[in-house]
Coordinates of C-alpha atoms in Angstrom, one line a residue:
Chain A
M976 CA -33.0 -7.2 -8.7
I977 CA -34.8 -8.3 -5.5
G978 CA -31.9 -10.7 -4.9
Y979 CA -29.4 -8.0 -5.3
R980 CA -31.2 -5.7 -2.8
T981 CA -31.4 -8.6 -0.3
E982 CA -27.7 -9.3 -0.7
L983 CA -26.9 -5.6 -0.3
R984 CA -28.9 -5.6 3.0
R985 CA -27.3 -8.9 4.2
S986 CA -23.7 -8.3 3.0
P987 CA -21.1 -8.7 5.8
L988 CA -19.6 -5.4 4.4
R989 CA -22.6 -3.3 5.3
W990 CA -21.2 -2.5 8.8
W991 CA -17.7 -2.1 7.4
F992 CA -18.7 0.4 4.8
P993 CA -17.8 3.5 6.9
L994 CA -14.5 2.0 7.7
L995 CA -13.8 1.3 4.0
V996 CA -14.5 5.0 3.3
L997 CA -12.2 6.0 6.2
L998 CA -9.4 3.7 4.8
D999 CA -9.9 5.2 1.4
L1000 CA -9.6 8.7 2.6
A1001 CA -6.6 7.9 4.8
A1002 CA -4.9 6.4 1.8
I1003 CA -5.6 9.4 -0.3
F1004 CA -4.6 12.1 2.3
G1005 CA -2.2 10.1 4.5
R1006 CA 0.9 10.7 2.5
G1007 CA 1.6 14.2 1.4
R1008 CA -0.8 16.7 -0.2
W1009 CA 1.3 17.6 -3.3
W1010 CA -1.2 16.0 -5.6
I1011 CA -3.8 18.6 -4.8
G1012 CA -4.5 20.9 -7.7
E1013 CA -3.1 18.7 -10.4
W1014 CA -5.5 16.4 -12.2
P1015 CA -3.3 13.4 -13.3
M1016 CA -1.7 13.3 -9.8
T1017 CA -5.1 13.6 -8.2
S1018 CA -6.4 10.7 -10.3
V1019 CA -3.5 8.5 -9.4
Q1020 CA -3.9 9.4 -5.8
A1021 CA -7.6 8.5 -5.9
Q1022 CA -6.6 5.2 -7.4
I1023 CA -4.1 4.3 -4.7
P1024 CA -6.7 3.1 -2.1
A1025 CA -7.6 0.3 -4.6
F1026 CA -4.3 -1.3 -3.6
Y1027 CA -5.6 -1.8 0.0
L1028 CA -9.3 -2.2 -0.8
A1029 CA -8.7 -5.0 -3.3
P1030 CA -7.3 -7.7 -0.8
L1031 CA -9.9 -6.7 1.8
L1032 CA -12.7 -7.1 -0.8
A1033 CA -11.2 -10.5 -1.8
A1034 CA -11.3 -11.6 1.9
A1035 CA -14.9 -10.3 2.4
A1036 CA -16.1 -11.9 -0.9
A1037 CA -14.5 -15.2 0.1
W1038 CA -16.2 -15.1 3.5
A1039 CA -19.5 -14.2 2.0
A1040 CA -19.3 -16.8 -0.8
G1041 CA -18.6 -19.6 1.7
R1042 CA -22.0 -19.0 3.2
T1043 CA -23.8 -21.6 1.1
G1044 CA -21.3 -24.3 2.0
R1045 CA -21.1 -23.3 5.7
N1046 CA -24.8 -23.3 6.3
G1047 CA -25.5 -26.5 4.4
L1048 CA -27.6 -24.9 1.7
R1049 CA -25.9 -26.4 -1.2
D1050 CA -28.7 -28.7 -2.2
Q1051 CA -31.3 -26.1 -1.6
L1052 CA -29.6 -23.7 -3.9
A1053 CA -29.0 -26.5 -6.5
A1054 CA -32.8 -27.0 -6.6
A1055 CA -33.6 -23.3 -6.8
A1056 CA -35.6 -21.9 -9.7
R1057 CA -33.3 -19.1 -10.5
P1058 CA -30.2 -19.8 -12.6
R1059 CA -27.2 -20.2 -10.3
P1060 CA -25.0 -17.5 -12.0
Q1061 CA -27.7 -14.9 -11.2
V1062 CA -27.7 -15.9 -7.5
E1063 CA -23.9 -15.7 -7.4
F1064 CA -23.7 -12.4 -9.2
A1065 CA -26.2 -10.8 -6.9
Q1066 CA -24.0 -11.7 -3.9
L1067 CA -20.7 -10.7 -5.5
A1068 CA -22.3 -7.4 -6.8
A1069 CA -23.3 -6.5 -3.3
A1070 CA -19.7 -6.8 -2.0
L1071 CA -18.4 -4.9 -5.1
T1072 CA -21.1 -2.2 -4.5
Y1073 CA -19.7 -1.4 -1.1
G1074 CA -16.1 -1.5 -2.2
L1075 CA -16.6 0.6 -5.4
L1076 CA -18.9 3.0 -3.6
A1077 CA -16.1 3.8 -1.0
Y1078 CA -13.6 4.1 -3.9
A1079 CA -15.9 6.5 -5.8
L1080 CA -16.6 8.6 -2.7
G1081 CA -12.9 8.9 -2.1
A1082 CA -12.3 10.0 -5.7
A1083 CA -15.1 12.6 -5.4
V1084 CA -13.6 14.0 -2.3
A1085 CA -10.1 14.1 -3.9
A1086 CA -11.7 15.9 -7.0
G1087 CA -13.5 18.4 -4.7
V1088 CA -10.2 19.2 -2.9
S1089 CA -8.3 19.6 -6.2
L1090 CA -10.9 21.6 -8.1
P1091 CA -10.3 25.1 -6.7
T1092 CA -6.6 25.1 -7.6
A1093 CA -6.4 22.7 -10.6
G1094 CA -5.5 23.4 -14.2
P1095 CA -7.6 22.4 -17.2
G1096 CA -9.3 19.0 -17.3
F1097 CA -10.8 16.8 -14.6
L1098 CA -10.1 13.4 -13.0
W1099 CA -8.5 11.1 -15.6
P1100 CA -10.8 8.2 -16.1
G1101 CA -8.0 5.8 -17.2
Y1102 CA -6.4 5.7 -13.7
L1103 CA -9.7 5.4 -11.9
L1104 CA -10.7 2.5 -14.2
L1105 CA -7.4 0.9 -13.5
G1106 CA -8.1 0.9 -9.7
A1107 CA -11.7 -0.3 -10.3
A1108 CA -10.4 -3.2 -12.5
L1109 CA -8.0 -4.2 -9.7
M1110 CA -10.8 -4.2 -7.1
V1111 CA -13.2 -6.2 -9.3
S1112 CA -10.5 -8.7 -10.2
F1113 CA -9.6 -9.3 -6.5
A1114 CA -13.2 -9.5 -5.3
A1115 CA -14.1 -11.9 -8.1
A1116 CA -11.0 -14.1 -7.3
G1117 CA -12.0 -14.1 -3.6
H1118 CA -15.6 -15.0 -4.5
L1119 CA -14.4 -17.9 -6.6
A1120 CA -12.0 -19.1 -3.9
G1121 CA -14.8 -18.9 -1.3
R1122 CA -17.1 -20.9 -3.5
T1123 CA -14.4 -23.5 -4.2
F1124 CA -13.1 -23.8 -0.6
P1125 CA -16.1 -22.9 1.6
G1126 CA -14.4 -23.5 4.9
G1127 CA -15.0 -20.4 7.0
F1128 CA -11.5 -19.7 8.2
A1129 CA -8.5 -20.4 6.0
T1130 CA -9.9 -19.2 2.7
P1131 CA -10.7 -15.6 3.8
V1132 CA -7.3 -15.3 5.6
A1133 CA -5.5 -16.6 2.5
C1134 CA -7.4 -14.2 0.3
G1135 CA -6.8 -11.2 2.5
L1136 CA -3.2 -11.7 3.6
G1137 CA -2.2 -13.6 0.4
G1138 CA -3.9 -10.9 -1.6
F1139 CA -1.7 -8.2 0.0
I1140 CA 1.4 -10.2 -0.6
V1141 CA 0.6 -10.9 -4.2
I1142 CA -0.3 -7.4 -5.0
A1143 CA 2.7 -5.9 -3.2
W1144 CA 5.0 -8.5 -4.6
A1145 CA 4.0 -8.9 -8.3
A1146 CA 1.4 -6.2 -9.3
G1147 CA 3.6 -3.1 -9.2
P1148 CA 3.9 -0.7 -12.2
Q1149 CA 7.1 -2.4 -13.3
Q1150 CA 5.7 -5.9 -12.8
L1151 CA 2.2 -7.0 -13.8
G1152 CA 1.2 -3.3 -13.8
L1153 CA -2.1 -3.6 -12.0
F1154 CA -1.9 -0.1 -10.5
A1155 CA 0.0 3.2 -11.1
I1156 CA 2.0 5.2 -8.5
N1157 CA 3.2 8.2 -10.4
G1158 CA 0.9 10.7 -12.0
A1159 CA 3.3 12.9 -13.8
P1160 CA 1.5 15.1 -16.4
F1161 CA 3.7 13.9 -19.3
R1162 CA 2.5 10.3 -18.9
T1163 CA -0.9 8.7 -19.3
V1164 CA -2.2 5.1 -18.9
S1165 CA -1.9 3.3 -22.2
W1166 CA -5.3 2.3 -23.5
P1167 CA -4.3 -1.3 -24.6
A1168 CA -2.9 -1.9 -21.2
L1169 CA -6.1 -0.7 -19.5
A1170 CA -8.2 -2.8 -21.9
V1171 CA -6.2 -6.0 -20.8
R1172 CA -6.7 -5.1 -17.1
L1173 CA -10.4 -4.6 -17.7
A1174 CA -10.5 -7.9 -19.6
L1175 CA -8.9 -9.6 -16.6
A1176 CA -11.6 -8.2 -14.3
G1177 CA -14.3 -9.3 -16.7
L1178 CA -12.9 -12.8 -17.0
L1179 CA -12.5 -13.3 -13.3
L1180 CA -16.1 -12.0 -12.8
A1181 CA -17.4 -14.4 -15.4
G1182 CA -15.5 -17.3 -13.7
A1183 CA -16.6 -16.3 -10.2
V1184 CA -20.3 -16.4 -11.1
G1185 CA -20.4 -18.9 -14.0
L1186 CA -18.1 -21.8 -13.0
R1187 CA -19.8 -24.8 -11.3
R1188 CA -18.5 -27.9 -9.6
P1189 CA -18.2 -30.7 -12.0
G1190 CA -20.9 -33.3 -11.5
G1191 CA -24.6 -33.8 -12.2
R1192 CA -26.0 -34.1 -15.7
S1193 CA -23.8 -31.5 -17.4
A1194 CA -20.5 -32.7 -15.9
G1195 CA -18.7 -32.6 -19.2
R1196 CA -19.8 -29.1 -20.0
R1197 CA -18.8 -27.9 -16.6
A1198 CA -15.3 -29.4 -16.8
L1199 CA -14.9 -27.9 -20.3
A1200 CA -15.9 -24.4 -19.0
A1201 CA -13.3 -24.7 -16.2
V1202 CA -10.6 -25.7 -18.7
A1203 CA -11.6 -22.8 -21.0
F1204 CA -11.5 -20.4 -18.0
G1205 CA -8.0 -21.6 -17.1
A1206 CA -6.8 -21.2 -20.6
A1207 CA -8.2 -17.7 -20.9
L1208 CA -6.6 -16.7 -17.6
V1209 CA -3.2 -17.8 -18.9
V1210 CA -3.8 -15.7 -22.1
V1211 CA -4.8 -12.6 -20.2
T1212 CA -1.8 -13.0 -17.8
V1213 CA 0.6 -13.2 -20.7
A1214 CA -1.2 -10.1 -22.2
L1215 CA -0.6 -8.3 -18.8
T1216 CA 3.1 -8.9 -19.0
V1217 CA 3.2 -7.8 -22.7
T1218 CA 1.4 -4.5 -22.0
V1219 CA 3.9 -3.3 -19.3
P1220 CA 4.9 -0.5 -19.0
L1221 CA 1.5 0.6 -18.1
Q1222 CA 2.0 4.3 -18.8
V1223 CA 3.0 5.9 -22.1
D1224 CA 4.3 9.4 -23.0
R1225 CA 1.7 11.9 -24.0
A1226 CA 2.2 14.2 -27.0
A1227 CA 3.4 17.6 -25.9
P1228 CA 0.7 20.2 -25.9
A1229 CA 0.7 22.8 -28.7
Q1230 CA 0.6 25.6 -26.2
P1231 CA 2.6 24.9 -23.0
L1232 CA 2.1 27.3 -20.1
C1233 CA 5.1 29.7 -20.1
T1234 CA 6.3 32.5 -17.8
T1235 CA 6.7 36.0 -19.2
G1236 CA 10.1 37.6 -19.8
A1237 CA 13.5 36.0 -20.3
P1238 CA 14.5 33.5 -19.2
T1239 CA 11.3 31.6 -19.9
I1240 CA 10.1 28.6 -17.9
C1241 CA 7.5 26.4 -19.5
L1242 CA 5.1 23.9 -17.8
W1243 CA 2.5 21.4 -18.8
P1244 CA -1.0 23.1 -18.7
E1245 CA -1.9 20.5 -16.0
D1246 CA 0.8 22.1 -13.7
R1247 CA -0.9 25.5 -13.8
N1248 CA -0.9 25.5 -10.0
Q1249 CA 3.0 25.9 -10.2
L1250 CA 2.9 28.9 -12.7
L1251 CA 3.0 31.6 -10.1
R1252 CA 6.0 29.9 -8.4
A1253 CA 7.7 29.4 -11.7
Q1254 CA 7.1 33.1 -12.6
A1255 CA 8.8 34.1 -9.3
M1256 CA 11.7 31.8 -10.0
A1257 CA 12.1 33.3 -13.5
D1258 CA 12.1 36.8 -11.9
R1259 CA 14.7 35.7 -9.4
M1260 CA 16.8 34.3 -12.1
R1261 CA 16.8 37.7 -13.9
Q1262 CA 18.2 39.3 -10.7
L1263 CA 21.3 37.0 -10.6
P1264 CA 24.5 39.0 -11.0
T1265 CA 25.2 39.0 -14.7
A1266 CA 28.9 39.5 -14.0
L1267 CA 29.1 36.0 -12.8
V1268 CA 26.5 33.9 -14.6
T1269 CA 25.1 33.7 -18.1
L1270 CA 21.4 32.8 -18.3
P1271 CA 20.4 30.0 -20.8
A1272 CA 19.0 31.4 -24.0
R1273 CA 16.4 28.7 -24.7
P1274 CA 13.2 28.3 -22.7
I1275 CA 13.6 26.0 -19.7
A1276 CA 10.9 23.3 -20.1
E1277 CA 9.3 20.6 -18.0
L1278 CA 10.0 17.0 -18.9
G1279 CA 8.0 15.8 -21.9
L1280 CA 7.7 19.3 -23.5
G1281 CA 11.1 19.1 -25.2
R1282 CA 12.1 16.8 -28.1
G1283 CA 13.2 13.9 -26.0
G1284 CA 9.8 13.2 -24.5
S1285 CA 10.0 12.0 -20.9
R1286 CA 13.7 11.2 -21.4
D1287 CA 14.6 14.7 -22.3
P1288 CA 17.9 15.2 -20.5
E1289 CA 17.3 18.9 -20.2
G1290 CA 13.7 18.9 -19.0
F1291 CA 13.0 19.5 -15.3
Y1292 CA 10.8 17.3 -13.1
V1293 CA 8.4 18.7 -10.5
L1294 CA 9.2 16.1 -7.8
E1295 CA 6.3 15.8 -5.3
G1296 CA 4.8 19.2 -6.4
D1297 CA 7.9 21.0 -5.1
M1298 CA 9.9 23.4 -7.4
W1299 CA 13.2 22.5 -5.6
D1300 CA 14.1 19.9 -8.1
P1301 CA 13.4 22.2 -11.1
A1302 CA 15.4 24.9 -9.4
Q1303 CA 18.3 22.5 -9.2
T1304 CA 17.9 21.6 -12.9
M1305 CA 17.8 25.3 -13.8
A1306 CA 21.0 26.0 -11.7
G1307 CA 22.7 23.2 -13.7
D1308 CA 21.6 24.8 -17.0
I1309 CA 23.0 28.1 -15.8
M1310 CA 26.3 26.5 -14.8
E1311 CA 26.5 24.9 -18.2
A1312 CA 25.8 28.2 -20.0
S1313 CA 28.3 30.1 -17.8
R1314 CA 31.2 27.7 -18.4
P1315 CA 34.3 29.5 -19.4
Q1316 CA 34.4 29.9 -23.2
G1317 CA 37.4 30.0 -25.5
C1318 CA 39.8 28.0 -23.4
P1319 CA 41.1 24.6 -24.6
D1320 CA 39.6 21.5 -23.1
P1321 CA 41.3 21.1 -19.7
A1322 CA 43.1 18.0 -18.7
V1323 CA 41.3 15.7 -16.3
S1324 CA 43.8 16.5 -13.6
A1325 CA 42.5 20.1 -13.5
F1326 CA 39.3 18.8 -11.9
T1327 CA 40.6 18.7 -8.4
P1328 CA 38.4 18.1 -5.3
E1329 CA 38.6 21.8 -4.7
F1330 CA 37.1 22.4 -8.2
Y1331 CA 34.3 20.0 -7.5
R1332 CA 33.5 21.6 -4.2
A1333 CA 33.5 25.1 -5.7
S1334 CA 31.2 24.1 -8.5
G1335 CA 28.9 22.2 -6.2
E1336 CA 28.7 25.1 -3.8
L1337 CA 28.1 27.5 -6.6
M1338 CA 25.4 25.3 -8.0
M1339 CA 23.6 25.0 -4.7
W1340 CA 23.9 28.8 -4.1
L1341 CA 22.2 29.3 -7.6
T1342 CA 19.6 26.7 -6.7
M1343 CA 18.7 28.5 -3.4
R1344 CA 18.7 31.9 -5.1
I1345 CA 16.3 30.6 -7.8
Y1346 CA 14.1 28.7 -5.4
G1347 CA 14.0 31.6 -3.0
G1348 CA 15.2 29.9 0.1
P1349 CA 17.1 26.8 1.5
M1350 CA 16.2 23.2 0.7
P1351 CA 12.8 22.2 2.1
A1352 CA 12.9 19.4 4.7
T1353 CA 10.9 17.1 2.5
M1354 CA 13.6 17.1 -0.2
H1355 CA 16.8 15.2 0.0
G1356 CA 20.2 14.9 -1.7
G1357 CA 22.6 17.4 -3.2
P1358 CA 26.2 17.4 -4.5
P1359 CA 28.6 15.5 -2.3
S1360 CA 31.0 17.5 0.0
V1361 CA 28.7 20.5 0.0
D1362 CA 27.5 21.9 3.3
L1363 CA 23.9 23.0 2.5
G1364 CA 23.5 24.8 5.8
A1365 CA 26.6 26.9 5.1
V1366 CA 25.3 27.8 1.6
A1367 CA 21.9 28.7 3.1
D1368 CA 23.7 31.1 5.5
V1369 CA 25.4 32.7 2.5
V1370 CA 22.1 33.2 0.7
R1371 CA 20.8 35.1 3.7
G1372 CA 23.8 37.6 3.5
T1373 CA 23.9 40.9 1.7
D1374 CA 24.3 41.1 -2.1
A1375 CA 27.9 42.3 -1.8
E1376 CA 28.8 39.4 0.5
Q1377 CA 27.1 36.9 -1.8
L1378 CA 28.9 38.4 -4.9
A1379 CA 32.3 38.1 -3.2
W1380 CA 31.6 34.5 -2.1
A1381 CA 30.3 33.4 -5.5
G1382 CA 33.1 35.2 -7.2
Q1383 CA 35.7 33.1 -5.3
R1384 CA 34.0 29.9 -6.4
S1385 CA 33.7 31.2 -10.0
E1386 CA 37.4 32.0 -9.9
V1387 CA 38.3 28.4 -8.9
I1388 CA 36.2 27.0 -11.8
H1389 CA 37.7 29.5 -14.2
R1390 CA 41.2 28.5 -13.2
A1391 CA 40.4 24.8 -13.7
Y1392 CA 39.3 25.5 -17.3
C1393 CA 41.7 28.2 -18.4
G1394 CA 44.7 27.7 -16.2
Chain H
M452 CA -18.9 -51.7 28.7
R453 CA -16.5 -48.8 29.0
T454 CA -17.8 -45.5 30.4
A455 CA -16.4 -42.0 30.0
V456 CA -14.8 -42.5 33.4
D457 CA -12.9 -45.6 32.3
A458 CA -11.6 -43.9 29.2
P459 CA -7.8 -43.3 29.1
W460 CA -6.6 -39.8 30.0
W461 CA -5.8 -38.8 26.5
T462 CA -9.4 -39.3 25.1
G463 CA -10.5 -35.9 26.2
P464 CA -7.7 -33.9 24.7
L465 CA -7.9 -36.0 21.5
R466 CA -11.6 -35.3 21.1
H467 CA -10.9 -31.6 21.8
A468 CA -8.2 -31.6 19.2
R469 CA -10.5 -33.3 16.7
A470 CA -13.4 -30.9 17.3
H471 CA -11.0 -27.9 16.8
D472 CA -9.4 -29.3 13.7
L473 CA -6.0 -29.1 15.3
A474 CA -4.4 -31.5 12.7
P475 CA -5.2 -29.1 9.8
V476 CA -4.1 -26.2 12.0
A477 CA -0.7 -27.9 12.6
L478 CA -0.4 -28.6 8.9
L479 CA -1.1 -24.9 8.1
L480 CA 1.5 -23.8 10.7
A481 CA 4.0 -26.0 8.9
V482 CA 3.1 -24.6 5.5
V483 CA 3.4 -21.0 6.8
A484 CA 6.7 -21.8 8.4
G485 CA 7.9 -23.4 5.2
C486 CA 6.9 -20.3 3.2
E487 CA 8.7 -18.1 5.8
A488 CA 11.9 -20.0 5.5
A489 CA 11.8 -20.3 1.7
F490 CA 10.2 -17.1 0.5
G491 CA 10.5 -14.8 3.5
S492 CA 12.9 -12.5 1.6
L493 CA 10.5 -11.7 -1.3
T494 CA 10.4 -7.9 -1.6
L495 CA 7.0 -6.4 -1.1
S496 CA 6.6 -2.8 -2.4
F497 CA 3.8 -0.5 -1.4
P498 CA 2.4 2.4 -3.4
L499 CA 4.6 5.2 -2.0
Q500 CA 6.4 7.6 -4.3
H501 CA 8.2 9.6 -1.7
A502 CA 11.9 10.0 -2.6
A503 CA 13.1 9.3 0.9
H504 CA 11.4 6.0 1.4
S505 CA 12.7 2.5 0.9
A506 CA 11.4 0.8 -2.2
G507 CA 10.2 -2.2 -0.3
F508 CA 10.7 -4.7 2.6
P509 CA 10.8 -8.4 3.0
M510 CA 7.6 -10.5 3.2
R511 CA 8.7 -12.1 6.5
R512 CA 7.7 -8.8 8.2
E513 CA 4.0 -9.5 7.5
L514 CA 3.9 -13.3 8.0
P515 CA 3.4 -13.4 11.8
I516 CA -0.2 -12.3 10.9
A517 CA -0.8 -15.7 9.5
Y518 CA 0.5 -17.4 12.7
A519 CA -1.6 -15.1 14.9
A520 CA -4.7 -15.7 12.8
L521 CA -4.2 -19.5 13.1
T522 CA -3.7 -19.2 16.9
A523 CA -7.0 -17.3 17.5
G524 CA -8.8 -19.1 14.7
S525 CA -8.0 -22.5 16.1
L526 CA -10.3 -21.7 19.0
H527 CA -13.3 -22.2 16.7
S528 CA -15.0 -25.5 17.2
R529 CA -17.0 -27.6 14.9
M530 CA -19.2 -28.2 17.9
A531 CA -19.3 -24.5 18.9
D532 CA -23.1 -24.5 19.5
L533 CA -22.8 -27.5 21.8
E534 CA -19.8 -26.0 23.6
T535 CA -21.7 -23.0 24.8
A536 CA -23.2 -25.4 27.3
A537 CA -19.9 -27.1 28.1
A538 CA -18.5 -27.7 31.6
A539 CA -15.4 -26.1 33.1
V540 CA -13.2 -28.9 31.6
L541 CA -13.6 -27.3 28.2
A542 CA -12.3 -24.0 29.5
R543 CA -9.3 -25.8 30.8
Y544 CA -8.6 -27.5 27.5
E545 CA -9.0 -24.2 25.6
G546 CA -6.5 -22.6 27.9
L547 CA -4.1 -25.4 27.3
Q548 CA -4.7 -25.2 23.6
L549 CA -4.0 -21.4 23.6
A550 CA -0.8 -22.0 25.6
A551 CA 0.3 -24.6 23.2
M552 CA -0.4 -22.4 20.2
Y553 CA 1.5 -19.5 21.8
A554 CA 4.5 -21.8 22.4
A555 CA 4.4 -23.3 18.9
T556 CA 4.1 -20.1 17.0
V557 CA 6.8 -18.3 19.1
L558 CA 9.1 -21.2 18.6
L559 CA 8.4 -21.4 14.9
V560 CA 8.8 -17.7 14.2
G561 CA 11.8 -17.4 16.5
G562 CA 13.4 -20.6 15.2
V563 CA 12.9 -19.9 11.5
E564 CA 14.1 -16.3 11.8
L565 CA 17.0 -17.2 14.0
S566 CA 18.3 -19.7 11.4
V567 CA 17.4 -17.6 8.3
S568 CA 17.8 -13.9 9.3
G569 CA 19.5 -13.7 12.7
P570 CA 18.7 -12.8 16.3
G571 CA 17.6 -9.1 15.7
T572 CA 14.9 -10.0 13.2
A573 CA 13.9 -13.0 15.3
V574 CA 13.2 -10.8 18.3
V575 CA 11.4 -8.1 16.3
L576 CA 9.2 -10.7 14.6
V577 CA 8.4 -12.6 17.8
R578 CA 7.3 -9.2 19.3
A579 CA 5.2 -8.6 16.2
L580 CA 3.7 -12.0 16.6
L581 CA 2.7 -11.2 20.2
V582 CA 1.1 -7.9 19.2
W583 CA -0.9 -9.6 16.3
T584 CA -1.9 -12.6 18.4
G585 CA -3.3 -10.2 21.0
L586 CA -5.2 -8.4 18.4
A587 CA -6.4 -11.6 16.8
L588 CA -7.7 -12.8 20.2
V589 CA -9.6 -9.6 20.7
S590 CA -11.0 -9.8 17.1
G591 CA -11.9 -13.4 17.7
R592 CA -14.0 -12.6 20.7
V593 CA -15.7 -9.7 19.0
F594 CA -16.4 -11.3 15.5
G595 CA -16.1 -15.0 16.3
P596 CA -12.9 -17.1 16.2
R597 CA -13.3 -17.7 12.4
L598 CA -13.0 -14.0 11.7
A599 CA -10.1 -13.5 14.2
W600 CA -7.9 -12.4 11.2
I601 CA -9.9 -9.1 10.7
L602 CA -7.9 -6.9 13.1
P603 CA -4.5 -8.2 12.3
V604 CA -5.0 -8.0 8.6
A605 CA -6.5 -4.5 9.0
T606 CA -3.2 -3.3 10.6
V607 CA -1.4 -3.9 7.3
F608 CA -2.7 -0.6 6.0
P609 CA -1.3 1.7 8.7
L610 CA 1.9 -0.3 9.1
T611 CA 2.8 -0.2 5.4
Y612 CA 1.4 3.1 4.4
L613 CA 1.4 5.5 7.5
G614 CA 4.3 4.0 9.5
E615 CA 6.9 6.5 8.6
D616 CA 7.4 10.2 9.1
G617 CA 8.4 12.6 6.3
Q618 CA 12.0 11.7 6.6
G619 CA 11.5 7.9 6.2
R620 CA 12.0 7.1 9.9
A621 CA 9.7 4.5 11.5
L622 CA 7.1 6.0 13.8
W623 CA 7.1 4.9 17.5
W624 CA 4.2 2.5 17.0
D625 CA 5.5 0.6 14.0
W626 CA 6.1 -2.7 15.9
T627 CA 7.4 -4.5 12.8
V628 CA 10.3 -2.1 12.2
R629 CA 11.4 -0.6 15.6
P630 CA 14.6 -2.0 17.0
P631 CA 14.6 -5.2 19.2
S632 CA 15.1 -3.3 22.4
D633 CA 12.5 -0.6 21.7
A634 CA 10.5 0.2 24.8
A635 CA 7.3 1.4 22.9
G636 CA 7.3 -1.8 20.9
W637 CA 7.4 -4.1 23.9
T638 CA 4.8 -1.9 25.7
L639 CA 2.5 -2.4 22.8
A640 CA 3.2 -6.2 22.8
A641 CA 2.4 -6.3 26.6
V642 CA -0.7 -4.2 26.2
T643 CA -2.1 -6.2 23.2
T644 CA -1.2 -9.5 24.9
A645 CA -3.0 -8.5 28.1
A646 CA -6.0 -7.3 26.0
G647 CA -6.0 -10.6 24.0
L648 CA -5.9 -12.8 27.1
T649 CA -8.6 -10.7 28.8
A650 CA -10.7 -11.1 25.7
F651 CA -10.0 -14.8 25.7
R652 CA -11.1 -15.1 29.4
L653 CA -14.2 -13.0 28.7
T654 CA -16.4 -15.8 27.6
P655 CA -20.1 -15.2 26.9
W656 CA -21.1 -16.6 30.4
R657 CA -18.5 -14.5 32.2
L658 CA -19.7 -11.5 30.3
R659 CA -23.3 -12.3 31.4
T660 CA -22.2 -12.6 35.0
L661 CA -20.3 -9.4 34.8
R662 CA -23.3 -7.6 33.3
G663 CA -25.5 -9.0 36.0
R664 CA -23.2 -7.8 38.8
L665 CA -23.0 -4.3 37.2
A666 CA -26.8 -4.2 36.9
A667 CA -27.2 -5.2 40.6
R668 CA -25.2 -2.3 41.8

């Protein structure tokens, strides 16, 4: 314990701690604020800084661990009364303390920002543990590298820059799955996957403090330990690849949050901060001219609430906390429900470019009517050959003008189906 | 008996190179250049989920950091304690070493990129090398040459995470992405190089003299 406190006081990270906190907060708040008020997204966002903190911790641990070799204290330490793993653990624990403390502070700030608007629940521990496992794994690997190659220059650079490259190249959610990017409410981190990542952290930690250079009286035992460590590392790496994808679908809640009045829009309870917006959209849908459109009869549900789970073709997805994408899905549902009935299936040749343009324009008009305005600047895309600015101008016009404009498009579509 | 005066002219540079581990540095430069040529196109992806942003970018864009760290880190000496009392000839050798490292890294980055990716990328990455080398020299003066990598490695976060606006366009200061003729990028390169060379010239004894002069005023 005294050793740990000394290491804490002497760690090279002590002066860098405020900067680590600053980096953590910049990573949490630097890209968009849509995660605020939604617990799974907030949890994933609080975990993102681990991506950047992990290689930095690896470099710092490598530099710190090279101390013994750099200062010529190897023999002195070999003759010390304390068991060597205890000495190593104190030093590594000091580096981890600074890193994990910055991470925890960032998570606390993120939680505090989310709390006033968030739905039921709190930070999801699975995502936060995932980030912590990533940081512990990298710091331990850096410590091991620093002990093995104690030169003061190349090892920390290789751990820092190489760590960034490895993590950005091979650790993504679709690869080794060491971190998560998307905190959609219909997904959660799979517990077996998390257990394997925690096991990796534990194994590297054990290797970093326990492994010793072969030599001396117990040379055979030390070599055996190194071989066992290597074998375990291979097993865990294989387990990493087997447990990808990292995230699994959650069971739909018994009571989703739904708007009142037909048509109904249903959300995950975690997305409660969108409920008022969804209610306004349902109300605007009710005001659409019934002469032109038929509203879908079933409730319009967020992805994961329907039967198909996260692959439900009819579910909408709240992209980046914006209801634009859901509005587009709902417009598509309305187009589907309003398709001319009772006519024979038209020939493919009936679907002229004019038809596609008319149906694209009508769909974007519906989307903007439901959304309550033009496409926000942060969103992208739309049907080809549709001038979104021109459609936005139409939406600003009077009801009669809009009805006439939409009637023309509707007529083109009807002609394509029914001749 | 041969004295130092009789020794052939190359003894001094050779000893300087040995004390500064320039043979391993040259080996590492070759290793990094080999990695750049062979694996420079590996796709790195960063934790962004914005729909408008590219999924990733090639590794070569970050590799000049390794060259820059080697340039500034090579200024560390195994005899650093002794050298604090060295004569002016050491300063001359260090200046020559820095010039040689600049030339070697610019030629390596430019040459590898010219043959692998083309002139545009070569120019952008040489510019990035200049920026990072300047930062590494500053960092080396502040934290010691062995920790010269701190500032360049620290720039990875803003460059990969904050370097774009909401539409996915590179911000003016993103020196790894802006086009080869970009004025802001070259201004940054000039400023950081000037800062790096100033930091290199600002040895402890010069700093002391400067402080003494300021105090005398």
